[in-house]
PDB file of C-alpha atoms in Angstrom:
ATOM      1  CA  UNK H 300       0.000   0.000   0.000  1.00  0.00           C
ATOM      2  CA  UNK H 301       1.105   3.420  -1.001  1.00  0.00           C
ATOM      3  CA  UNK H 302       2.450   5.854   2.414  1.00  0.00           C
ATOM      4  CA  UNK H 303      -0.659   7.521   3.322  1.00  0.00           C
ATOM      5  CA  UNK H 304       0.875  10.787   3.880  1.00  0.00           C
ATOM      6  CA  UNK H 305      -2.031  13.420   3.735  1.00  0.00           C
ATOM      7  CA  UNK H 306      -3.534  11.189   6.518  1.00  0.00           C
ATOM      8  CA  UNK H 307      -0.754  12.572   8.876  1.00  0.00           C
ATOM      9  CA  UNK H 308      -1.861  15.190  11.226  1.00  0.00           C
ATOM     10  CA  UNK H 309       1.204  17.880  10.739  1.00  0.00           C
ATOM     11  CA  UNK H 310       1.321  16.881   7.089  1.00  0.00           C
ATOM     12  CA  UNK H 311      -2.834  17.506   6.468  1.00  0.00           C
ATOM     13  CA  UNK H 312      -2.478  20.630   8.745  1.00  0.00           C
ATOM     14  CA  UNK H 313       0.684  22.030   7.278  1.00  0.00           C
ATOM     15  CA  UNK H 314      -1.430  21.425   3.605  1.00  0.00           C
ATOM     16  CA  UNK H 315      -4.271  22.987   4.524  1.00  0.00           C
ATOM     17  CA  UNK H 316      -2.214  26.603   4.802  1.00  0.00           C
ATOM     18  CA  UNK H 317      -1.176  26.298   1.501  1.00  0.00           C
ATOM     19  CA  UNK H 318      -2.876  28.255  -1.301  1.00  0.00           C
ATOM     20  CA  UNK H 319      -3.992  25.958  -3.412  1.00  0.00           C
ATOM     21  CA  UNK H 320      -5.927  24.391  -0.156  1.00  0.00           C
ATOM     22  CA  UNK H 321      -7.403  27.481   0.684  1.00  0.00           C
ATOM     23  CA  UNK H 322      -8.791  28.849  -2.556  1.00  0.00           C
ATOM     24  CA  UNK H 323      -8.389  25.710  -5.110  1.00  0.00           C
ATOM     25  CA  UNK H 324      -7.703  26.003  -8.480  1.00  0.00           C
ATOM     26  CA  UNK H 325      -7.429  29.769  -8.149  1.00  0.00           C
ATOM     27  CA  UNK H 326      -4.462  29.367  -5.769  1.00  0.00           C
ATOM     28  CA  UNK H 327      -2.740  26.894  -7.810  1.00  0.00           C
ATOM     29  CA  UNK H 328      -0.450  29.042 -10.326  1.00  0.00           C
ATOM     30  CA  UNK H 329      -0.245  26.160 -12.946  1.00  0.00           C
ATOM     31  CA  UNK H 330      -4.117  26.042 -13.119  1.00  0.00           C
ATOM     32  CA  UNK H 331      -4.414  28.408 -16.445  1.00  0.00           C
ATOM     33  CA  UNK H 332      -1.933  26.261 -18.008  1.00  0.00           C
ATOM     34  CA  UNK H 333      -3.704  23.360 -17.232  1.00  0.00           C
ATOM     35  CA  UNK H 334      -7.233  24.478 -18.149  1.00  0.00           C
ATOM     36  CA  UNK H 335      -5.596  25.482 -21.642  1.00  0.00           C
ATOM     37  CA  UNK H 336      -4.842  21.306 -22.344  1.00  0.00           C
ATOM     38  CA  UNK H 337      -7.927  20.094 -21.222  1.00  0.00           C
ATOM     39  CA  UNK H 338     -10.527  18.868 -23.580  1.00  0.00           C
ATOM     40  CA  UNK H 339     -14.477  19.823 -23.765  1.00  0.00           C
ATOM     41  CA  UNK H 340     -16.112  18.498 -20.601  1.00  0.00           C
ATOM     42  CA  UNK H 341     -19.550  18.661 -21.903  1.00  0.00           C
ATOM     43  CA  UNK H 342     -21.033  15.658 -21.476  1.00  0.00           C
ATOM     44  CA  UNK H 343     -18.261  13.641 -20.159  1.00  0.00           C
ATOM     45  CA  UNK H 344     -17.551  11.316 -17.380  1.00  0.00           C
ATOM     46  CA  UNK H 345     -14.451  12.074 -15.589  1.00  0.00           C
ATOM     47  CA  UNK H 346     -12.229  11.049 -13.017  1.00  0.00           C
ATOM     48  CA  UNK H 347      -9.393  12.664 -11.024  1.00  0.00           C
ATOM     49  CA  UNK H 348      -6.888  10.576  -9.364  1.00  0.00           C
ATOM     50  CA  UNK H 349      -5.735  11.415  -6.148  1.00  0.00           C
ATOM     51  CA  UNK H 350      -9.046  14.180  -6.014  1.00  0.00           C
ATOM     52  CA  UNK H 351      -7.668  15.827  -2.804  1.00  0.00           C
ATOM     53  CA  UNK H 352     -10.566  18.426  -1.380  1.00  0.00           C
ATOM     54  CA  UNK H 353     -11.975  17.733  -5.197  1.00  0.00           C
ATOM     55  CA  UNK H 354     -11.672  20.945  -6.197  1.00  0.00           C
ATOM     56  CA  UNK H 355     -11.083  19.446 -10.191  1.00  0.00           C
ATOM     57  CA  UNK H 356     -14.289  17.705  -9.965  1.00  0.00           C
ATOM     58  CA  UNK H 357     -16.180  20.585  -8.840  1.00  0.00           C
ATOM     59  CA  UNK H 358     -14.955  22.085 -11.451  1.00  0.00           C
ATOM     60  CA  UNK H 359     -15.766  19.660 -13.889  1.00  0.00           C
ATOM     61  CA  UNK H 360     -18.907  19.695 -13.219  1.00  0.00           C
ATOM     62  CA  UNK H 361     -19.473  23.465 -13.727  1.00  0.00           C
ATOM     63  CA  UNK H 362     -17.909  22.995 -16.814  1.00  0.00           C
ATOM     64  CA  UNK H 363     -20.624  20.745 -17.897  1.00  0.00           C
ATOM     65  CA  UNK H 364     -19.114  16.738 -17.117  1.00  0.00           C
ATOM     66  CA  UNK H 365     -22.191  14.445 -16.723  1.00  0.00           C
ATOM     67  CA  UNK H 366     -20.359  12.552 -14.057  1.00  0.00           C
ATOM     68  CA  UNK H 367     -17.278  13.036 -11.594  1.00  0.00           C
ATOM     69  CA  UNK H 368     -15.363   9.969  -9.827  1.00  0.00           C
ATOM     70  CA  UNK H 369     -12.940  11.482  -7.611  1.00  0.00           C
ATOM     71  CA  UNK H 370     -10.608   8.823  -5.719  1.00  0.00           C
ATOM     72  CA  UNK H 371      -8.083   9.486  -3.447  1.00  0.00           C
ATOM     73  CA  UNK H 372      -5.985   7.446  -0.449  1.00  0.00           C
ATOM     74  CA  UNK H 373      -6.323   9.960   2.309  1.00  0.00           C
ATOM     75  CA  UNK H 374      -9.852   9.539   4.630  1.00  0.00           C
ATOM     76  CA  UNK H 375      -8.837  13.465   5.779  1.00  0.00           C
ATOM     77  CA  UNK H 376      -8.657  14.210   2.584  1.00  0.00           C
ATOM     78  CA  UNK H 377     -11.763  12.772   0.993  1.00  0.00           C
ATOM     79  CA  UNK H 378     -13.930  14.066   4.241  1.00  0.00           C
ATOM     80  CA  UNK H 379     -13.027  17.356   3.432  1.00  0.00           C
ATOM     81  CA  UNK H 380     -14.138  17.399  -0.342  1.00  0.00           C
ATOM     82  CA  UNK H 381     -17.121  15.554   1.020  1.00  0.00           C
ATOM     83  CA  UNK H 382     -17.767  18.514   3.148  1.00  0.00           C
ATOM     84  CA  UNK H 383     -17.235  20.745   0.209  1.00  0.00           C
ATOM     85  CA  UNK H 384     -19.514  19.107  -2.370  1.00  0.00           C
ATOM     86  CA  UNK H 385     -23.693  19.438  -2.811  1.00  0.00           C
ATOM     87  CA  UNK H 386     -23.813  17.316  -6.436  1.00  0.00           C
ATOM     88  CA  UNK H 387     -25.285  14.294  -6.636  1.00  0.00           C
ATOM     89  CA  UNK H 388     -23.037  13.961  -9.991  1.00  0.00           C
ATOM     90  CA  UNK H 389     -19.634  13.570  -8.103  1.00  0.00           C
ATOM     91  CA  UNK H 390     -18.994  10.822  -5.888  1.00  0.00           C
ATOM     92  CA  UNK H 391     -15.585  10.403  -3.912  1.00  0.00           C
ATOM     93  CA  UNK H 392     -13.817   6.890  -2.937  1.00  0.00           C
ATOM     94  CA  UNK H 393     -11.087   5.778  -1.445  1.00  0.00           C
ATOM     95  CA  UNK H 394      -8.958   3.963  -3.068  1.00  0.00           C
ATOM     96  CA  UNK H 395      -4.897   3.372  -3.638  1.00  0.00           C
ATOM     97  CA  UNK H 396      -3.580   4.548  -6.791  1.00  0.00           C
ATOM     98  CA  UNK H 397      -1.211   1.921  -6.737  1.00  0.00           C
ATOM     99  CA  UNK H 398      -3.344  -0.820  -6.567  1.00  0.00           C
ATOM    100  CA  UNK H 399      -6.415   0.504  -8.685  1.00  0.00           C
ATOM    101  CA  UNK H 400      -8.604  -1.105 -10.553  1.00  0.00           C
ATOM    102  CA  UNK H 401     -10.891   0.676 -13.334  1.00  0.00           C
ATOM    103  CA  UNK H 402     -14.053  -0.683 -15.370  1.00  0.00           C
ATOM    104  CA  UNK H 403     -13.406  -0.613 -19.023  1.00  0.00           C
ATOM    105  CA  UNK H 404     -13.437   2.327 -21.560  1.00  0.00           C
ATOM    106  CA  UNK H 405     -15.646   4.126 -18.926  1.00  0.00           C
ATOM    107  CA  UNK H 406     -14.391   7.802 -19.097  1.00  0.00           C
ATOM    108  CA  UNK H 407     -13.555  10.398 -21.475  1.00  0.00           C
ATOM    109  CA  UNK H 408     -10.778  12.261 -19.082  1.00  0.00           C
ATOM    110  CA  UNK H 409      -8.580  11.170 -15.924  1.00  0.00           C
ATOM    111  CA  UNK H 410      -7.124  13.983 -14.574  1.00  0.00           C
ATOM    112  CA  UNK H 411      -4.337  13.784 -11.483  1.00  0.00           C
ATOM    113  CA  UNK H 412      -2.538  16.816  -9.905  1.00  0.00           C
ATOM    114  CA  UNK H 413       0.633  16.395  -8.175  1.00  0.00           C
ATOM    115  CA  UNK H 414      -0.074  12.992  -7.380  1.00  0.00           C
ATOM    116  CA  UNK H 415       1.908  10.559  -9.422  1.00  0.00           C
ATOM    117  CA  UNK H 416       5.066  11.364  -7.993  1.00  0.00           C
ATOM    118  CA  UNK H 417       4.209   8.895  -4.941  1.00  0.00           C
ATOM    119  CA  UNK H 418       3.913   5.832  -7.155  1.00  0.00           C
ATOM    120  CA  UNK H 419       7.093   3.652  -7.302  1.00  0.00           C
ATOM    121  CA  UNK H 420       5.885   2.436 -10.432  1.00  0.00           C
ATOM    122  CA  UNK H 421       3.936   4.261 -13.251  1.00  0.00           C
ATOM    123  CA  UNK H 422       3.828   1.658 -15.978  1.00  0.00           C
ATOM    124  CA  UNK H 423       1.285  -0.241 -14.229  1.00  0.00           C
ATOM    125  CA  UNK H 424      -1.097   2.132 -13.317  1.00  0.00           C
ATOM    126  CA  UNK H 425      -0.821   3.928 -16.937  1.00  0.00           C
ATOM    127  CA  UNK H 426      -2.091   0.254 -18.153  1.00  0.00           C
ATOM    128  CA  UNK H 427      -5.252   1.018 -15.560  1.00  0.00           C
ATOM    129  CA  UNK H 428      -5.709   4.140 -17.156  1.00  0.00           C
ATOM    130  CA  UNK H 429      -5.782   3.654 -21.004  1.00  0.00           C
ATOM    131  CA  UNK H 430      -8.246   1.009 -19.896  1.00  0.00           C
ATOM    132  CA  UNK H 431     -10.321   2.849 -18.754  1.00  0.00           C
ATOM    133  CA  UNK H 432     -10.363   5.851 -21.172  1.00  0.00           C
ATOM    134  CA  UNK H 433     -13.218   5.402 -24.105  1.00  0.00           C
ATOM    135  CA  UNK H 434     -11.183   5.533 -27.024  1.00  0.00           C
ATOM    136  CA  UNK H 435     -10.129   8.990 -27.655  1.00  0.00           C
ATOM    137  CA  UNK H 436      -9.773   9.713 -23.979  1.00  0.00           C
ATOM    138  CA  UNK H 437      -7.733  12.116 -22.320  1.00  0.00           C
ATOM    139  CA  UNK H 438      -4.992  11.685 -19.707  1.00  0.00           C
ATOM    140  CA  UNK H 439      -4.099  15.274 -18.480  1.00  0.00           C
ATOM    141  CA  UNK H 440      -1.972  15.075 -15.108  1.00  0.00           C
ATOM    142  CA  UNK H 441       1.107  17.462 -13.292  1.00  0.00           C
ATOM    143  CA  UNK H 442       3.734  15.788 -11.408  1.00  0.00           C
ATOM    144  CA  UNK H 443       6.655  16.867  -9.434  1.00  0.00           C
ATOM    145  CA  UNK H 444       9.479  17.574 -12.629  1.00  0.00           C
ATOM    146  CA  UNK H 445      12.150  15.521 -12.091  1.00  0.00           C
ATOM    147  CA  UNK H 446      15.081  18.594 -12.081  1.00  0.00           C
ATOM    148  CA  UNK H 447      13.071  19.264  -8.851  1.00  0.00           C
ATOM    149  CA  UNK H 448      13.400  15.814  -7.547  1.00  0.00           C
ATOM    150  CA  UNK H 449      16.508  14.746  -8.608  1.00  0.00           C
ATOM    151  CA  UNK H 450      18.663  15.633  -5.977  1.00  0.00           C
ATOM    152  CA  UNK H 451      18.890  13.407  -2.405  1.00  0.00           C
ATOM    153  CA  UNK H 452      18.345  17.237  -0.424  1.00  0.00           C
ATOM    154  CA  UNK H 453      16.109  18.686  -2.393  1.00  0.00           C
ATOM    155  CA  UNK H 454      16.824  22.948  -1.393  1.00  0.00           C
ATOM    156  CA  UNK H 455      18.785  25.424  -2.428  1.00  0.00           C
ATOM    157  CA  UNK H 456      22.289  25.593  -2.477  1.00  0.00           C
ATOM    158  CA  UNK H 457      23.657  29.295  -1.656  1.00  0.00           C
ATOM    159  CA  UNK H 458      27.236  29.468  -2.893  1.00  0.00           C
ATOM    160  CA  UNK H 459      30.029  32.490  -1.728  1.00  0.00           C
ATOM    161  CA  UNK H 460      28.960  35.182  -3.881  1.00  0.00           C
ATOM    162  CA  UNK H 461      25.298  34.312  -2.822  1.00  0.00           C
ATOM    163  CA  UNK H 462      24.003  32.658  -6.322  1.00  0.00           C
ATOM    164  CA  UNK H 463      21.195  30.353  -5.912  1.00  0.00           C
ATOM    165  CA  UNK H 464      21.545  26.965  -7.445  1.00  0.00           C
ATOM    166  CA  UNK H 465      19.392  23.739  -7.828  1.00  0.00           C
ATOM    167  CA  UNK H 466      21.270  20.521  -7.618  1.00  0.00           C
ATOM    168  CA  UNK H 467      20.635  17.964 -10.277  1.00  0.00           C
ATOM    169  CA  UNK H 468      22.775  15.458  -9.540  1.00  0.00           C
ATOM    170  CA  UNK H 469      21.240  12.270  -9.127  1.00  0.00           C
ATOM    171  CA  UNK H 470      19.611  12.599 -12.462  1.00  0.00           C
ATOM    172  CA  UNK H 471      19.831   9.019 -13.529  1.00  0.00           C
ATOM    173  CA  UNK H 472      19.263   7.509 -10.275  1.00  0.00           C
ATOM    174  CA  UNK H 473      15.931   6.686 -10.161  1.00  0.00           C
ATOM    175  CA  UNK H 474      14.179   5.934  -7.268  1.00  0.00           C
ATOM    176  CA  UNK H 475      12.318   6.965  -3.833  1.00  0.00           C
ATOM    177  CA  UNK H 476      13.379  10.235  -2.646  1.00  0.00           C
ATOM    178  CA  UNK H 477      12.949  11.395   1.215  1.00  0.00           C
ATOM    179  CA  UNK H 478      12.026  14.583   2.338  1.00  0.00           C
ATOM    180  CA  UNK H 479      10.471  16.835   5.334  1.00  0.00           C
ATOM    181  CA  UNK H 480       8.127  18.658   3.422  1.00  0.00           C
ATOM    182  CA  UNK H 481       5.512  19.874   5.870  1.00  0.00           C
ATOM    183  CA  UNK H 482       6.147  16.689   7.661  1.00  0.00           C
ATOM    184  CA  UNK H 483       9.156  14.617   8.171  1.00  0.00           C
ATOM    185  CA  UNK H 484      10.046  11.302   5.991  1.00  0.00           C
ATOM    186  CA  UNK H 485       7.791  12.096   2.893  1.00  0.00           C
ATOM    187  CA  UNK H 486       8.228   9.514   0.451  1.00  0.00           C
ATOM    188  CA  UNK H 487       8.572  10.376  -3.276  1.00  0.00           C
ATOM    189  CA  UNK H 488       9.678   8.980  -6.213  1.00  0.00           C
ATOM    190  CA  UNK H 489      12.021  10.221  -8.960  1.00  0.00           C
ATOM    191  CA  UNK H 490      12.161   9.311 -12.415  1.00  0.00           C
ATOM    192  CA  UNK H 491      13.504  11.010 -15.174  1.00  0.00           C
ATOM    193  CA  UNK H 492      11.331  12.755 -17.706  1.00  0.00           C
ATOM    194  CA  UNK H 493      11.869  10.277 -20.760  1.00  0.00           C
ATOM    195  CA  UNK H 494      11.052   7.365 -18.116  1.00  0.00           C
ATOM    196  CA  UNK H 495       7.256   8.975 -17.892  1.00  0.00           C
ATOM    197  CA  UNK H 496       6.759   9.957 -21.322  1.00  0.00           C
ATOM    198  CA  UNK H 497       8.558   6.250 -22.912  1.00  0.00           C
ATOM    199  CA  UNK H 498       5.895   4.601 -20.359  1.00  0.00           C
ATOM    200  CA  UNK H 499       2.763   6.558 -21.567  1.00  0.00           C
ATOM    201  CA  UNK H 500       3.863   6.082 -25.395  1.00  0.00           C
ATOM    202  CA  UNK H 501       4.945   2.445 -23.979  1.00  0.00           C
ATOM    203  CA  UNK H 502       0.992   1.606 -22.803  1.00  0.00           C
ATOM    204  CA  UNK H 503      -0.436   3.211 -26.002  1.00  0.00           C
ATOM    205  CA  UNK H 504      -0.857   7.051 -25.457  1.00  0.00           C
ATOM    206  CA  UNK H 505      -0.119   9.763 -27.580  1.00  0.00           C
ATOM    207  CA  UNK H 506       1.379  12.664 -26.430  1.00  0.00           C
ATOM    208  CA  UNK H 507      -0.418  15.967 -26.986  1.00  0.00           C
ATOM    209  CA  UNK H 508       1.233  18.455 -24.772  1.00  0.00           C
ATOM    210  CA  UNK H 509       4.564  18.709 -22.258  1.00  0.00           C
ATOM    211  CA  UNK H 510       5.020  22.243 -20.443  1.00  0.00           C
ATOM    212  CA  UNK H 511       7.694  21.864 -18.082  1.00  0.00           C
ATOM    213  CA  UNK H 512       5.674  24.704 -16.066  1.00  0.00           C
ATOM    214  CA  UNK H 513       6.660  28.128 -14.544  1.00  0.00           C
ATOM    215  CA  UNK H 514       5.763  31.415 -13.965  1.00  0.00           C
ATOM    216  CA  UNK H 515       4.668  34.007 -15.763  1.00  0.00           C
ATOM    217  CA  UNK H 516       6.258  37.343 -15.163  1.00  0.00           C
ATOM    218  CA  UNK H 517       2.557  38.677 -14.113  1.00  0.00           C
ATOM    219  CA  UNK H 518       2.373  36.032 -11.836  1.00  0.00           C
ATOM    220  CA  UNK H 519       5.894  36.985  -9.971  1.00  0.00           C
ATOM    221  CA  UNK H 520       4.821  40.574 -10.153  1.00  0.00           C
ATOM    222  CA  UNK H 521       1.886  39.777  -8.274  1.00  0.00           C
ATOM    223  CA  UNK H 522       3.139  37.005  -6.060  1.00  0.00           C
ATOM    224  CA  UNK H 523       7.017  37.442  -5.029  1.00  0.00           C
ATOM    225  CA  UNK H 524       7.709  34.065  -3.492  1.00  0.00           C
ATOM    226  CA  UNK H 525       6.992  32.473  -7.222  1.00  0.00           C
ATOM    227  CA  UNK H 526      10.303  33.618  -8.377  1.00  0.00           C
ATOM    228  CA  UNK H 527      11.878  30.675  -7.345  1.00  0.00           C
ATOM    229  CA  UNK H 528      10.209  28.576  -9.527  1.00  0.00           C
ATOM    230  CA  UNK H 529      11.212  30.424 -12.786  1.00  0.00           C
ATOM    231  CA  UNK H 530      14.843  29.230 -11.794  1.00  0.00           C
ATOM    232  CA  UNK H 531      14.116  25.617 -12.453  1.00  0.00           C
ATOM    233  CA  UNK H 532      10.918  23.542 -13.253  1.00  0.00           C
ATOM    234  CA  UNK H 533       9.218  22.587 -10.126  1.00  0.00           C
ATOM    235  CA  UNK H 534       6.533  20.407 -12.049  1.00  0.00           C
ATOM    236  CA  UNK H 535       5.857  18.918 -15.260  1.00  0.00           C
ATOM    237  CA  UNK H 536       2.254  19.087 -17.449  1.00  0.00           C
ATOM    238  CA  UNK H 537       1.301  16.467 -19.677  1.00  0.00           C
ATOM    239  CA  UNK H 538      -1.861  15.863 -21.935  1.00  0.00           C
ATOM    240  CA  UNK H 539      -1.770  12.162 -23.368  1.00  0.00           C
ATOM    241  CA  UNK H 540      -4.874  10.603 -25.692  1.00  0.00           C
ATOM    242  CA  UNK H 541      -5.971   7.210 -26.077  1.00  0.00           C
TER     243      UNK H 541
END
C-alpha cells in the first residue's frame, strides 16, 4: 500500500495553509496552463486521481461533465471534499492509486494533480488508465518535474557570492526520494522525464502536450515568493490521448 501521507496530522495541517488548499484552483499558479490542455467536458464522465478536497471535480462539473469519480488514499482528505460538495453527480472513494482497478473504456478524461510522484511504479497504473479511457480519452496530469526531484536534499544551495543553485545530480538515479516537506520522511519517487513519457507512449498514449511549467512574469509581479520557480521547473504538465 502506497504511504498515506495526507492522513498525517502535521502533514494535512501544514497542507491545509497552503494556497492551493485554501482557494483551489485559483491558488494553484499552474491552473491556467492546465485548463488550456484540457478537452471539452460537456457531457463527459471524468475522473481525477488522487481528487484531494476535489476541487477538479467541482470544477468539472461546472464545466458541464455528466459525471465526476474522484478517488483518493487519504480519509482526511476525501472528508473534506465531502464537506465541500452538494452534487449528486460527483462521488468520492477511497482507493490506492497503486493498486487501482478501473471498469473498461468508462471515461472520457482522468485527470491527477501532483499525485503521481508517490507511485514507485507508473507503468502499471498507466495500463489502468488507457483502460479505462473510451477511445479517444484524455490523460491530463502534473507531477513533481524531475530537475526538482533529482537531488537526495532537495533545497537550495547558496554558494560564496550568494548565487542560488538547484542541484541535479542524481539525475539518472531513479528511485524513492525522502524529504520533510511539511512533515518529516515524505516519500517520493524520482524518475527522469523520458522514463514517464517512454511509459505513456509504452501503454499506447499519444502525447499531446509537455510544459515543463513556470511562472509568468505577471504572476511573480503579483506574487514574489513564485520567483523561485522560474529558476528551475518545479513540475511537469502532460496531456496524453488514447
Amino acid at each position: 500500500m502506497s504511504q498515506n501521507i495526507y492522513d498525517d496530522p502535521a502533514f494535512f495541517d501544514g497542507y491545509a495553509q497552503l494556497p492551493r488548499s485554501q482557494f483551489g484552483l485559483d491558488g494553484a499558479p499552474e491552473w491556467a496552463s492546465i485548463h488550456a490542455m484540457l478537452p471539452e467536458l460537456l457531457g463527459k464522465s471524468v475522473i481525477d486521481l488522487g481528487c484531494g478536497y476535489g476541487w477538479f471535480c467541482r470544477y468539472a462539473r461546472q464545466a458541464g461533465a455528466a459525471d465526476v469519480f474522484g478517488i483518493d488514499l487519504s480519509e482526511k482528505m476525501l472528508a473534506r471534499a465531502r464537506e465541500l460538495t452538494d452534487d449528486p453527480g460527483i462521488r468520492y472513494q477511497r482507493a490506492d492509486l497503486e493498486q487501482l482497478t478501473l471498469p473498461e473504456q468508462t471515461f472520457d478524461l482522468a485527470y491527477s494533480s501532483l499525485a503521481l510522484h508517490y507511485l514507485p511504479d507508473l507503468t502499471p497504473f498507466l495500463e489502468t488508465i488507457h483502460q479505462a479511457l473510451k477511445p479517444g480519452g484524455w490523460l491530463v496530469f502534473t507531477t513533481e518535474h524531475p530537475i526538482y526531484t533529482c537531488a537526495t536534499n532537495q533545497e537550495w544551495v547558496i554558494d560564496a557570492e550568494g548565487q542560488r543553485s538547484w542541484r541535479v545530480n542524481n539525475y539518472q538515479n531513479e528511485g524513492p526520494r525522502v524529504s520533510n516537506w511539511l512533515a518529516d520522511g515524505v516519500i517520493k519517487y524520482h524518475r527522469t522525464l523520458g522514463t514517464t513519457l517512454n511509459a505513456l507512449m509504452s501503454v499506447g498514449f499519444e502525447l499531446r502536450h509537455v510544459e515543463e511549467w513556470g511562472p509568468s512574469a505577471e504572476q511573480i509581479a503579483a506574487v514574489p515568493d513564485l520567483a523561485e520557480e522560474a529558476e528551475r521547473p518545479m513540475m511537469v504538465l502532460i496531456a496524453a490521448q488514447r
